[in-house]
mmCIF file of C-alpha atoms and ligand atoms in Angstrom:
data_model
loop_
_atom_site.group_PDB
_atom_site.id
_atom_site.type_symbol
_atom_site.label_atom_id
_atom_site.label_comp_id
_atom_site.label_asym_id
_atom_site.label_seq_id
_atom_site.Cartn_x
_atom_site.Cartn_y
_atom_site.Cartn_z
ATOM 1 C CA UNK A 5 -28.679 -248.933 8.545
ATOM 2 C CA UNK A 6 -25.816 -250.010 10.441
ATOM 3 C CA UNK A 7 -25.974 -249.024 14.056
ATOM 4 C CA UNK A 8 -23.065 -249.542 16.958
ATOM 5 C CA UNK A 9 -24.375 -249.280 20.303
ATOM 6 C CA UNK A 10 -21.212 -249.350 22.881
ATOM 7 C CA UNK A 11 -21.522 -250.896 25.873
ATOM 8 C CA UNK A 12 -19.337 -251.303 29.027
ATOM 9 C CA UNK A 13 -19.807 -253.353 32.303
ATOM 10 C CA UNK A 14 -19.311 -251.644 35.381
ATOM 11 C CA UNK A 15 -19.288 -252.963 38.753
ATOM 12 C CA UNK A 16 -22.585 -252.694 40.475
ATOM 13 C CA UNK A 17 -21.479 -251.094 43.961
ATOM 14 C CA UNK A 18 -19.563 -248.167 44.782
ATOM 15 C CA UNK A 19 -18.236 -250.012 47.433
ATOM 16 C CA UNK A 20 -14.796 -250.639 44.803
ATOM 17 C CA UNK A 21 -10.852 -251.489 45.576
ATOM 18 C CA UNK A 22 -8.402 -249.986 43.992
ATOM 19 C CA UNK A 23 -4.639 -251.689 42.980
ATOM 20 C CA UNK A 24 -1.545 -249.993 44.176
ATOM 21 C CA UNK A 25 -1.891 -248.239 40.129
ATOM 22 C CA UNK A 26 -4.910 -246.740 41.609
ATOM 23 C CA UNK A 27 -7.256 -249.027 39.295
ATOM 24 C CA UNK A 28 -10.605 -250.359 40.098
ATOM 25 C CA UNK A 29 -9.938 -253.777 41.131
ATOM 26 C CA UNK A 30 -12.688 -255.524 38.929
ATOM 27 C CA UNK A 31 -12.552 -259.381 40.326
ATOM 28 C CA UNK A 32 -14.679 -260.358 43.031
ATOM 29 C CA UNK A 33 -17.421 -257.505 42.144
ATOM 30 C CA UNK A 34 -20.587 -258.294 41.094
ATOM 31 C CA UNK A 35 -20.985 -256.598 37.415
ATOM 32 C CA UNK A 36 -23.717 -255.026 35.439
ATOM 33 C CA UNK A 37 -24.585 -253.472 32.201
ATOM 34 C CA UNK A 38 -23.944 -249.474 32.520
ATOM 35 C CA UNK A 39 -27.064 -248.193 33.182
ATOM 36 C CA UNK A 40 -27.143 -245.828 30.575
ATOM 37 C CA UNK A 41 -26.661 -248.358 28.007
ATOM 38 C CA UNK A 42 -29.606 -249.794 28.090
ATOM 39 C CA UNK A 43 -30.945 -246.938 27.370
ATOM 40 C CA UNK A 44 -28.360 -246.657 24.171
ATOM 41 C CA UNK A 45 -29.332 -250.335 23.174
ATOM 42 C CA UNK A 46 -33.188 -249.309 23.762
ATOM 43 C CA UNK A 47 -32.355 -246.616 21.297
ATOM 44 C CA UNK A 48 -30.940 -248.720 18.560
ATOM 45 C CA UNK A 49 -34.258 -251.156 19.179
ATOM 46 C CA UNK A 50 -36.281 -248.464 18.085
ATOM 47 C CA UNK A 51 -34.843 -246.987 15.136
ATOM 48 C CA UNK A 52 -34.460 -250.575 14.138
ATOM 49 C CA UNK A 53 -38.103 -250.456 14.112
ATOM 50 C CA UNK A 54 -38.907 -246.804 11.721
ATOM 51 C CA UNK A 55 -36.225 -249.141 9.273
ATOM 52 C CA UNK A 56 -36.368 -253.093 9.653
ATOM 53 C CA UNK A 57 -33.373 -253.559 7.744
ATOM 54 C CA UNK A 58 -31.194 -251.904 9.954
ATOM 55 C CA UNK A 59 -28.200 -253.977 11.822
ATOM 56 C CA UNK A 60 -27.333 -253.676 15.726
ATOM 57 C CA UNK A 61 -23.706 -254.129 16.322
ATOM 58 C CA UNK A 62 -22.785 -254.154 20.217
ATOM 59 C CA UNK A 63 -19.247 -253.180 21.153
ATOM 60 C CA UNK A 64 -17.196 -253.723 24.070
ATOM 61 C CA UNK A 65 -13.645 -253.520 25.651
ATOM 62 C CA UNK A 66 -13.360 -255.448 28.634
ATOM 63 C CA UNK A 67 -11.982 -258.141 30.326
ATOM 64 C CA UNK A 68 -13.491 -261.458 29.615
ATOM 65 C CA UNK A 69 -15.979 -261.027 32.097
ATOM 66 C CA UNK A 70 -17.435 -258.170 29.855
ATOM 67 C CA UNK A 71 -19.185 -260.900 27.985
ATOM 68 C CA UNK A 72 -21.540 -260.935 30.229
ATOM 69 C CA UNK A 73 -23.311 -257.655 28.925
ATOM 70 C CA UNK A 74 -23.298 -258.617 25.856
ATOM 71 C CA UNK A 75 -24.912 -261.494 25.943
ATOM 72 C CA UNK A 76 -27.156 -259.687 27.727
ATOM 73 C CA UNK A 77 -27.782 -256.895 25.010
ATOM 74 C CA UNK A 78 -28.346 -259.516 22.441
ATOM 75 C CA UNK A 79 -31.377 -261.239 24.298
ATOM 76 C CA UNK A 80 -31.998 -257.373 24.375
ATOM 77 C CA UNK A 81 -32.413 -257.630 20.519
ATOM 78 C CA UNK A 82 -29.112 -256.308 19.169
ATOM 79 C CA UNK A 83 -27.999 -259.154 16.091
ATOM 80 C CA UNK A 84 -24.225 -259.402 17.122
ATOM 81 C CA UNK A 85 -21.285 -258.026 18.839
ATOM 82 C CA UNK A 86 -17.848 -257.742 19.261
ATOM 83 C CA UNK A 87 -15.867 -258.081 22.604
ATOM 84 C CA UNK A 88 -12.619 -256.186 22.112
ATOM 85 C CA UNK A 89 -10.447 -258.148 25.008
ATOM 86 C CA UNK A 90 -6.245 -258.263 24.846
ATOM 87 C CA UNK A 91 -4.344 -257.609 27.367
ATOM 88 C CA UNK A 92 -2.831 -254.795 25.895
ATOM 89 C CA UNK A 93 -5.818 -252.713 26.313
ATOM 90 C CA UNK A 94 -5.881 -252.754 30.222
ATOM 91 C CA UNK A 95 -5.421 -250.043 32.028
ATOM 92 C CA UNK A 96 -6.157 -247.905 29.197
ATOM 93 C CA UNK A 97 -7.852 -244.401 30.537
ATOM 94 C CA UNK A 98 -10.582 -242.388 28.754
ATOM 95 C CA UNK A 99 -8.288 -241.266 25.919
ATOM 96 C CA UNK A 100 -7.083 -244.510 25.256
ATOM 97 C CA UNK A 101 -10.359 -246.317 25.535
ATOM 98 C CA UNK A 102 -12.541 -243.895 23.144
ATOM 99 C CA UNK A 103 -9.195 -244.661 20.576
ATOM 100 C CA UNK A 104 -9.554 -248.296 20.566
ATOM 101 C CA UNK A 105 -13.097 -248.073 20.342
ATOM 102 C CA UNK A 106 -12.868 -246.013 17.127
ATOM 103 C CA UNK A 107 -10.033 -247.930 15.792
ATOM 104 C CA UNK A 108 -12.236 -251.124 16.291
ATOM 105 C CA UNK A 109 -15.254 -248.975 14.579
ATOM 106 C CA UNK A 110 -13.191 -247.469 11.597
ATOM 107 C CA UNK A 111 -11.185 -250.212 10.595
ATOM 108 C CA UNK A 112 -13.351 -253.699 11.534
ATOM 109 C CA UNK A 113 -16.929 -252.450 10.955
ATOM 110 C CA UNK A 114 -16.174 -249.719 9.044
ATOM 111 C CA UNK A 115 -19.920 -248.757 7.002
ATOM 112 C CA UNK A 116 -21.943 -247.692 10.211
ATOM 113 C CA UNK A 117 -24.475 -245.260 10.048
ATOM 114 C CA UNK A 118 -24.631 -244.176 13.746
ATOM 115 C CA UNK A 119 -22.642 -244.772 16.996
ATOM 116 C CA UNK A 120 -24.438 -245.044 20.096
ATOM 117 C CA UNK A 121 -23.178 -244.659 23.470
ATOM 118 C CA UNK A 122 -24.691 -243.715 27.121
ATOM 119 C CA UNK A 123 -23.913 -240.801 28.585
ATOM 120 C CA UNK A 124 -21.743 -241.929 31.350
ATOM 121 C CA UNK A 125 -20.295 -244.977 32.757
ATOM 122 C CA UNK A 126 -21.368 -245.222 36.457
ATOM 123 C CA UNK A 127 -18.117 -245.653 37.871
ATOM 124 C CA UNK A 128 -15.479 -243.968 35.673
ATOM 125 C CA UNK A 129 -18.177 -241.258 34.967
ATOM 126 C CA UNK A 130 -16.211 -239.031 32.771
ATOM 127 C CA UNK A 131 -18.547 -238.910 30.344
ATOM 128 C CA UNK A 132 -15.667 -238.271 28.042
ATOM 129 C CA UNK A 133 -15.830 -241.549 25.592
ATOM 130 C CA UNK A 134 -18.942 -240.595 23.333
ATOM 131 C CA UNK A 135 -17.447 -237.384 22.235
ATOM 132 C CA UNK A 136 -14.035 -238.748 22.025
ATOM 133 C CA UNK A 137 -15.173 -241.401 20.098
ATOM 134 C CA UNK A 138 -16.260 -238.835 17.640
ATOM 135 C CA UNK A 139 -13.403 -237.032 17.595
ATOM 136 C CA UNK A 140 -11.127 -239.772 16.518
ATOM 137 C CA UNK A 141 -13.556 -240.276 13.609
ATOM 138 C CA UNK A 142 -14.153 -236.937 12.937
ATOM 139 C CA UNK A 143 -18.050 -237.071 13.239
ATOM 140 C CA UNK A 144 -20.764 -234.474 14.761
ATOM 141 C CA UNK A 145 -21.595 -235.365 18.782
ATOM 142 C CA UNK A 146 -24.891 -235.192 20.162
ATOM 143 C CA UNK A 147 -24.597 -235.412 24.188
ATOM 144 C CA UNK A 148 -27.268 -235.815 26.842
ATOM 145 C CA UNK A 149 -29.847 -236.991 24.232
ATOM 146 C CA UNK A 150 -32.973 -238.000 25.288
ATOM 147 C CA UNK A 151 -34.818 -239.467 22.628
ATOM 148 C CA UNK A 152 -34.408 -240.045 18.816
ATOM 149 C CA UNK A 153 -37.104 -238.613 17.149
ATOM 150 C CA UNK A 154 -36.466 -239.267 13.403
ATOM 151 C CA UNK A 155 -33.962 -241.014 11.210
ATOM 152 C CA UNK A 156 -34.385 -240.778 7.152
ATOM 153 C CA UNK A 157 -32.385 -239.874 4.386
ATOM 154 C CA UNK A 158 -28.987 -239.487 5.745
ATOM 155 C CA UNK A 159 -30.026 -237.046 8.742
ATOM 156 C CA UNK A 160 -31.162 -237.749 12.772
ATOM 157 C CA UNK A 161 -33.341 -235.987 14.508
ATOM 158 C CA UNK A 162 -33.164 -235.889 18.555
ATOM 159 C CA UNK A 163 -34.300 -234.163 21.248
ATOM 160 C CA UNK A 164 -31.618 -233.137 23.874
ATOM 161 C CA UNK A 165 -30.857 -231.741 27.384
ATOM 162 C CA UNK A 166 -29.386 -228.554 27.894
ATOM 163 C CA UNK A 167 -28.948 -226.314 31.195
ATOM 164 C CA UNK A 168 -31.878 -223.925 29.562
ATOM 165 C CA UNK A 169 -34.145 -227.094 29.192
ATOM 166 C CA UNK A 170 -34.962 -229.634 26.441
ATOM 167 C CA UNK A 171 -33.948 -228.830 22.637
ATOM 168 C CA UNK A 172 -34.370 -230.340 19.107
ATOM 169 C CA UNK A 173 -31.703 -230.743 16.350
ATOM 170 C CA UNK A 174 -30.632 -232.596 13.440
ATOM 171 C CA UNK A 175 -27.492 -233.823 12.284
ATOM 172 C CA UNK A 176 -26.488 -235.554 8.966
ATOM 173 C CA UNK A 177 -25.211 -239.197 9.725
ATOM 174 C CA UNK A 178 -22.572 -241.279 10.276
ATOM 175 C CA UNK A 179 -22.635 -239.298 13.760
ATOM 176 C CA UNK A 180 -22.074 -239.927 17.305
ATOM 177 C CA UNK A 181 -25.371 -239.827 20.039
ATOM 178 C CA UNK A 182 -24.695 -240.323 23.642
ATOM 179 C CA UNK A 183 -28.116 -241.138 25.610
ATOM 180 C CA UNK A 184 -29.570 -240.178 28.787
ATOM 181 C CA UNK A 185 -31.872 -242.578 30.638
ATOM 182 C CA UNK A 186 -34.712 -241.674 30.276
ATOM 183 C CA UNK A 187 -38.574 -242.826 31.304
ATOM 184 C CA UNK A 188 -39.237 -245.321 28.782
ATOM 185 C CA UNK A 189 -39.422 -248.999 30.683
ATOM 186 C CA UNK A 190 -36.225 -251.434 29.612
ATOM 187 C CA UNK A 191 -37.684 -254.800 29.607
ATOM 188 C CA UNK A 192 -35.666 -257.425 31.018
ATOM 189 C CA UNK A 193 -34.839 -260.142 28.553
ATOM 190 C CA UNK A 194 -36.720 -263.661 29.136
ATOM 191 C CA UNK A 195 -34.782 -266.682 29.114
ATOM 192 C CA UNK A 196 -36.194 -267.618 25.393
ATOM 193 C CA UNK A 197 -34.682 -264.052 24.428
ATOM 194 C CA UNK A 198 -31.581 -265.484 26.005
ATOM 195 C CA UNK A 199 -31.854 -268.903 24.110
ATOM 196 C CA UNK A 200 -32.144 -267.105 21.124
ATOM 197 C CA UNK A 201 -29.604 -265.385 21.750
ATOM 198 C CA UNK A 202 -26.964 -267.954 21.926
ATOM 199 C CA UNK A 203 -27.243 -268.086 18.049
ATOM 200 C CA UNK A 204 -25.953 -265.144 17.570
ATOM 201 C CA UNK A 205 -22.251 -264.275 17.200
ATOM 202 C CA UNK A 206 -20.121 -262.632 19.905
ATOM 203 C CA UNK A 207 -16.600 -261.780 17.519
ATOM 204 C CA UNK A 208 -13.641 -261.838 20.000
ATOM 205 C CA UNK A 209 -10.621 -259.392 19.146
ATOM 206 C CA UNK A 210 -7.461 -258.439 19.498
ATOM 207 C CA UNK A 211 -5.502 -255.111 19.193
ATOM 208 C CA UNK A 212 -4.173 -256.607 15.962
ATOM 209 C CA UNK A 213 -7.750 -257.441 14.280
ATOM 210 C CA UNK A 214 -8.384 -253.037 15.002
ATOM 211 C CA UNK A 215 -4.816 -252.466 12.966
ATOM 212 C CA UNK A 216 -4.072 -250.318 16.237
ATOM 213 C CA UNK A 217 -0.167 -250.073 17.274
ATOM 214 C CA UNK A 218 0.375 -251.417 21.147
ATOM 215 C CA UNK A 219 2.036 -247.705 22.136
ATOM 216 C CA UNK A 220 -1.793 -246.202 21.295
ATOM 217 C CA UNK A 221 -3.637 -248.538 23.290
ATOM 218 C CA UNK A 222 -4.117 -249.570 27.226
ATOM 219 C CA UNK A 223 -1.732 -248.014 29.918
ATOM 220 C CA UNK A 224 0.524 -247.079 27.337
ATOM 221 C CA UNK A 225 -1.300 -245.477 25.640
ATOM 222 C CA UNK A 226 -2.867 -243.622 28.763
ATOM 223 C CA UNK A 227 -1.493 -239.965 28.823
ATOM 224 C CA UNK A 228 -3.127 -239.698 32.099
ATOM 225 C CA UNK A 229 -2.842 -241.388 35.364
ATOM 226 C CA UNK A 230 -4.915 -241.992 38.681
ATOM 227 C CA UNK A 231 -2.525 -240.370 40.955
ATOM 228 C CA UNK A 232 -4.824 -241.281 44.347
ATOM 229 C CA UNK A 233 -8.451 -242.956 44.769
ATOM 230 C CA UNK A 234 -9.952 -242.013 47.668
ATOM 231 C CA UNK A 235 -13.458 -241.983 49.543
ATOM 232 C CA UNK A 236 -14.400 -238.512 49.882
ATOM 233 C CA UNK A 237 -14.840 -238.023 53.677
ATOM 234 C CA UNK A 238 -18.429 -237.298 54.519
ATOM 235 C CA UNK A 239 -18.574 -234.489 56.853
ATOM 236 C CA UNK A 240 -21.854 -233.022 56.684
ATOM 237 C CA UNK A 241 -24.681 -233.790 58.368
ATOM 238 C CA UNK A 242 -27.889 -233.982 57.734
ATOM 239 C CA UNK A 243 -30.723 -233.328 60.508
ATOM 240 C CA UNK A 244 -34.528 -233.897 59.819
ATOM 241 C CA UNK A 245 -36.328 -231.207 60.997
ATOM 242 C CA UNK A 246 -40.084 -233.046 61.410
ATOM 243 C CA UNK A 247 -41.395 -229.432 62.261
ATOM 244 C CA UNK A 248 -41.971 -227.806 58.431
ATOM 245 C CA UNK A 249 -43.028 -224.425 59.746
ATOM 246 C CA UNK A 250 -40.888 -221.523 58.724
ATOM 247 C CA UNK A 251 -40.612 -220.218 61.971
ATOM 248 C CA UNK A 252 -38.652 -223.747 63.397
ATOM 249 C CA UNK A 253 -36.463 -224.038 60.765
ATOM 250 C CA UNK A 254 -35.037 -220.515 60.596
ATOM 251 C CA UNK A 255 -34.233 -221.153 64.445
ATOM 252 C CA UNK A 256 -32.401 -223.939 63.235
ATOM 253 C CA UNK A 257 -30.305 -222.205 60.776
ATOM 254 C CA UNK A 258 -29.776 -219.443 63.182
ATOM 255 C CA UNK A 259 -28.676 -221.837 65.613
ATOM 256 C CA UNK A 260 -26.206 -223.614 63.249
ATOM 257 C CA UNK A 261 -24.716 -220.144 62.180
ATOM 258 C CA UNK A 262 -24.162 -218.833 65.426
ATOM 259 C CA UNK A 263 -22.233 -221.940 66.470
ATOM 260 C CA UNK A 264 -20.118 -222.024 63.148
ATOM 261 C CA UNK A 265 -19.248 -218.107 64.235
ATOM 262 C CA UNK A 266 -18.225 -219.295 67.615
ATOM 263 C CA UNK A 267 -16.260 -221.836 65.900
ATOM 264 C CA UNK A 268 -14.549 -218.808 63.837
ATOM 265 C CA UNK A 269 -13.564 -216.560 67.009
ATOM 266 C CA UNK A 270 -12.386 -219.286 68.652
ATOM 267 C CA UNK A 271 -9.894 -220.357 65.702
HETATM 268 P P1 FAD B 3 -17.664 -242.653 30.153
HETATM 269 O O1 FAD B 3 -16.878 -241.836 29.229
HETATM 270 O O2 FAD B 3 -18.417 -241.974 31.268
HETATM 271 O O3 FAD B 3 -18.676 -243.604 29.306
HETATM 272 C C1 FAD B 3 -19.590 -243.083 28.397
HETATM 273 C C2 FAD B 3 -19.977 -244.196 27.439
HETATM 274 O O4 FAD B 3 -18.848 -244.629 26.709
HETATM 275 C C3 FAD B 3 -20.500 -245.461 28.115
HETATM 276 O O5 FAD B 3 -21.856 -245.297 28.465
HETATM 277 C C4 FAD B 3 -20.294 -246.501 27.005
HETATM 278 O O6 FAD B 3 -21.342 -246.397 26.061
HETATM 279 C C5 FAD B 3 -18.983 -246.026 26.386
HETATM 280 N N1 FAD B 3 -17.860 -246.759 26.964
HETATM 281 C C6 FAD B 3 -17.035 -246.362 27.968
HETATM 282 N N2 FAD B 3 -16.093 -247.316 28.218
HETATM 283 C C7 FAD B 3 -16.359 -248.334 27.348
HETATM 284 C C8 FAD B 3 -15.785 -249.609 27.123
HETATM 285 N N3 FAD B 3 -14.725 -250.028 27.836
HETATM 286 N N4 FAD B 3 -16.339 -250.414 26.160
HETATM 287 C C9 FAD B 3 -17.418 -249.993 25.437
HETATM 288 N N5 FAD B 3 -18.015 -248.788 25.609
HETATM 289 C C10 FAD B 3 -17.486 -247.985 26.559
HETATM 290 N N6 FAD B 3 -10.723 -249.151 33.732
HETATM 291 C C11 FAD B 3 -10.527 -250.471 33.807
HETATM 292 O O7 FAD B 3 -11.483 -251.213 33.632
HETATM 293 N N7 FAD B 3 -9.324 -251.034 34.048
HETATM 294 C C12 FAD B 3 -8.235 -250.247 34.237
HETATM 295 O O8 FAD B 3 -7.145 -250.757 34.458
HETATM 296 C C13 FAD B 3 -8.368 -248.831 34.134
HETATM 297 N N8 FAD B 3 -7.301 -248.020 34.267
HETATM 298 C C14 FAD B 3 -7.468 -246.680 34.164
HETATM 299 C C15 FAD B 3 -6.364 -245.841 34.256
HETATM 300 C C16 FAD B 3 -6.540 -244.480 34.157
HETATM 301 C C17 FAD B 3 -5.349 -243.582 34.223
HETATM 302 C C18 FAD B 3 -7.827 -243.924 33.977
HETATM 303 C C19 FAD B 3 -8.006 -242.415 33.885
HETATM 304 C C20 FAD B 3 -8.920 -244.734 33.885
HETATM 305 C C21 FAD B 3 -8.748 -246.124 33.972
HETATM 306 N N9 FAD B 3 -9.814 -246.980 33.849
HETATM 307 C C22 FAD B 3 -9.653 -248.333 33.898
HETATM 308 C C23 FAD B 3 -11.145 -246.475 33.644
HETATM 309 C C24 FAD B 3 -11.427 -246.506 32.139
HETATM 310 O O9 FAD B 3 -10.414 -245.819 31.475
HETATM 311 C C25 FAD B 3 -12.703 -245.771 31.902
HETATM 312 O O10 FAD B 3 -13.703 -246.368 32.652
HETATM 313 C C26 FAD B 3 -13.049 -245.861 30.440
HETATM 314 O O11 FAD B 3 -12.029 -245.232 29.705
HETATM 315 C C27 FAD B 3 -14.357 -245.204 30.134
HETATM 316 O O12 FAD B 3 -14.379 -243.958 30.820
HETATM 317 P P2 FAD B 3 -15.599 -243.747 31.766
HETATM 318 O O13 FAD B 3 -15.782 -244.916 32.652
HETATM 319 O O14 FAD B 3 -15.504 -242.408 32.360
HETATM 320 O O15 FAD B 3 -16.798 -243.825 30.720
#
């Protein structure tokens, strides 16, 4: 079985810059694997275990300095990966980004059995690549997955997060599952799992290698644009209350109400 696992490296702060385009400005920060995919890596370690034979592909589209997780996911225990870095694919925005990932799925790897992403990236956060990613190949989505429970014979079974609570379903593969953390431990890599690692082949490539024309990829082929980035001002705040009888804090909302209806007849 042929498994991608996508993986993206985020800064590890929220404390970001942005350029006068209104991008994250990505130098200087101190970057990390996203979060949740570890948890999409973790996932691929253990189907990898119900059936040995399979093969973990990571993916990335970063600058350079996106090596960095995947190195990381191959002391992890994935067997290669492929860093997707050209210039042309900066600045690309959601739509863009889940197109050159599918371009670089469909046309370089081409035989995979199942796509894994995370659920979101912590600092874009639109959660918008793992289903877009399926769209562009035209393959069923599963979203907010928790757990894999079965893979044989052409079809996946999971176990999923809905508003209503947790579900089960099955879907025939090639298909798309975007993972939730969940509370299975992700063991840090040791430095012989690093060693090891430095066997195994990162692929570099370019927008050419994914057959992909320059007007579909990066800011041009962005149909959307960050028009501001701001810090939402914090306005609220918060007041402990050591006191947990009901009586206190009633006062206390009382209190707070009857000053925000001054507030009103004064206005
Ligand atoms: P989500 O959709 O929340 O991510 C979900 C999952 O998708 C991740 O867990 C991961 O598995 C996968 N995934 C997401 N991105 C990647 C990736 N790059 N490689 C591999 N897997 C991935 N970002 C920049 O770095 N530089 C820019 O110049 C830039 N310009 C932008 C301009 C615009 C107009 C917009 C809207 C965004 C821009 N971004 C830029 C942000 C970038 O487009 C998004 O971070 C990226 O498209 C993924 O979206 P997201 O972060 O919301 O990820």
């Amino acid at each position: 079985m042929k498994i991608v696992v996508c993986v993206k490296q985020v800064p590890d702060t929220n404390d970001v810059k942005w350029s006068k385009e209104n991008n994250i400005i990505r130098e200087g920060l101190i970057n990390i694997i996203n979060p949740y995919d570890e948890y999409a890596i973790k996932t691929a370690l253990d189907i990898k275990k119900i059936s040995p034979d399979s093969e973990i592909i990571l993916l990335s589209m970063g600058p350079n300095c996106a090596e960095d997780v995947l190195e990381y996911g191959l002391a992890m225990g994935a067997d290669s990966a492929i860093h997707l870095c050209d210039k042309k694919f900066s600045g690309a925005d959601t739509a863009a980004t889940s197109k050159t990932l599918a371009a670089a799925i469909k046309n370089y790897i081409k035989d995979f059995d199942i796509i894994i992403t995370g659920q979101f990236a912590i600092d874009g956060d639109t959660a918008q690549t793992g289903p877009s990613i399926a769209c562009h190949l035209d393959l069923p989505v599963f979203t907010y997955v928790k757990k894999v429970l079965d893979i044989d014979d052409g079809e996946i079974s999971v176990k999923y997060e809905r508003e209503n609570g947790i579900k089960v379903a099955k879907t025939c593969t090639p298909c798309v599952i975007c993972m939730l953390k969940n509370t299975e431990e992700i063991k840090n890599p040791k430095i012989d799992d690093y060693i090891k690692a430095q066997q195994k082949e990162i692929k570099i490539l370019n927008i050419d290698d994914i057959e992909m024309q320059t007007e579909e990829a990066g800011i041009k082929g962005s149909p959307t644009f960050v028009q501001k980035a701001f810090r939402p001002e914090i306005t609220r705040m918060c007041k402990k209350i050591n006191d947990n009888s009901i009586k206190e804090i009633l006062s206390h909302i009382r209190e707070e109400n009857g000053k925000k209806e001054e507030n009103k007849q004064q206005c």
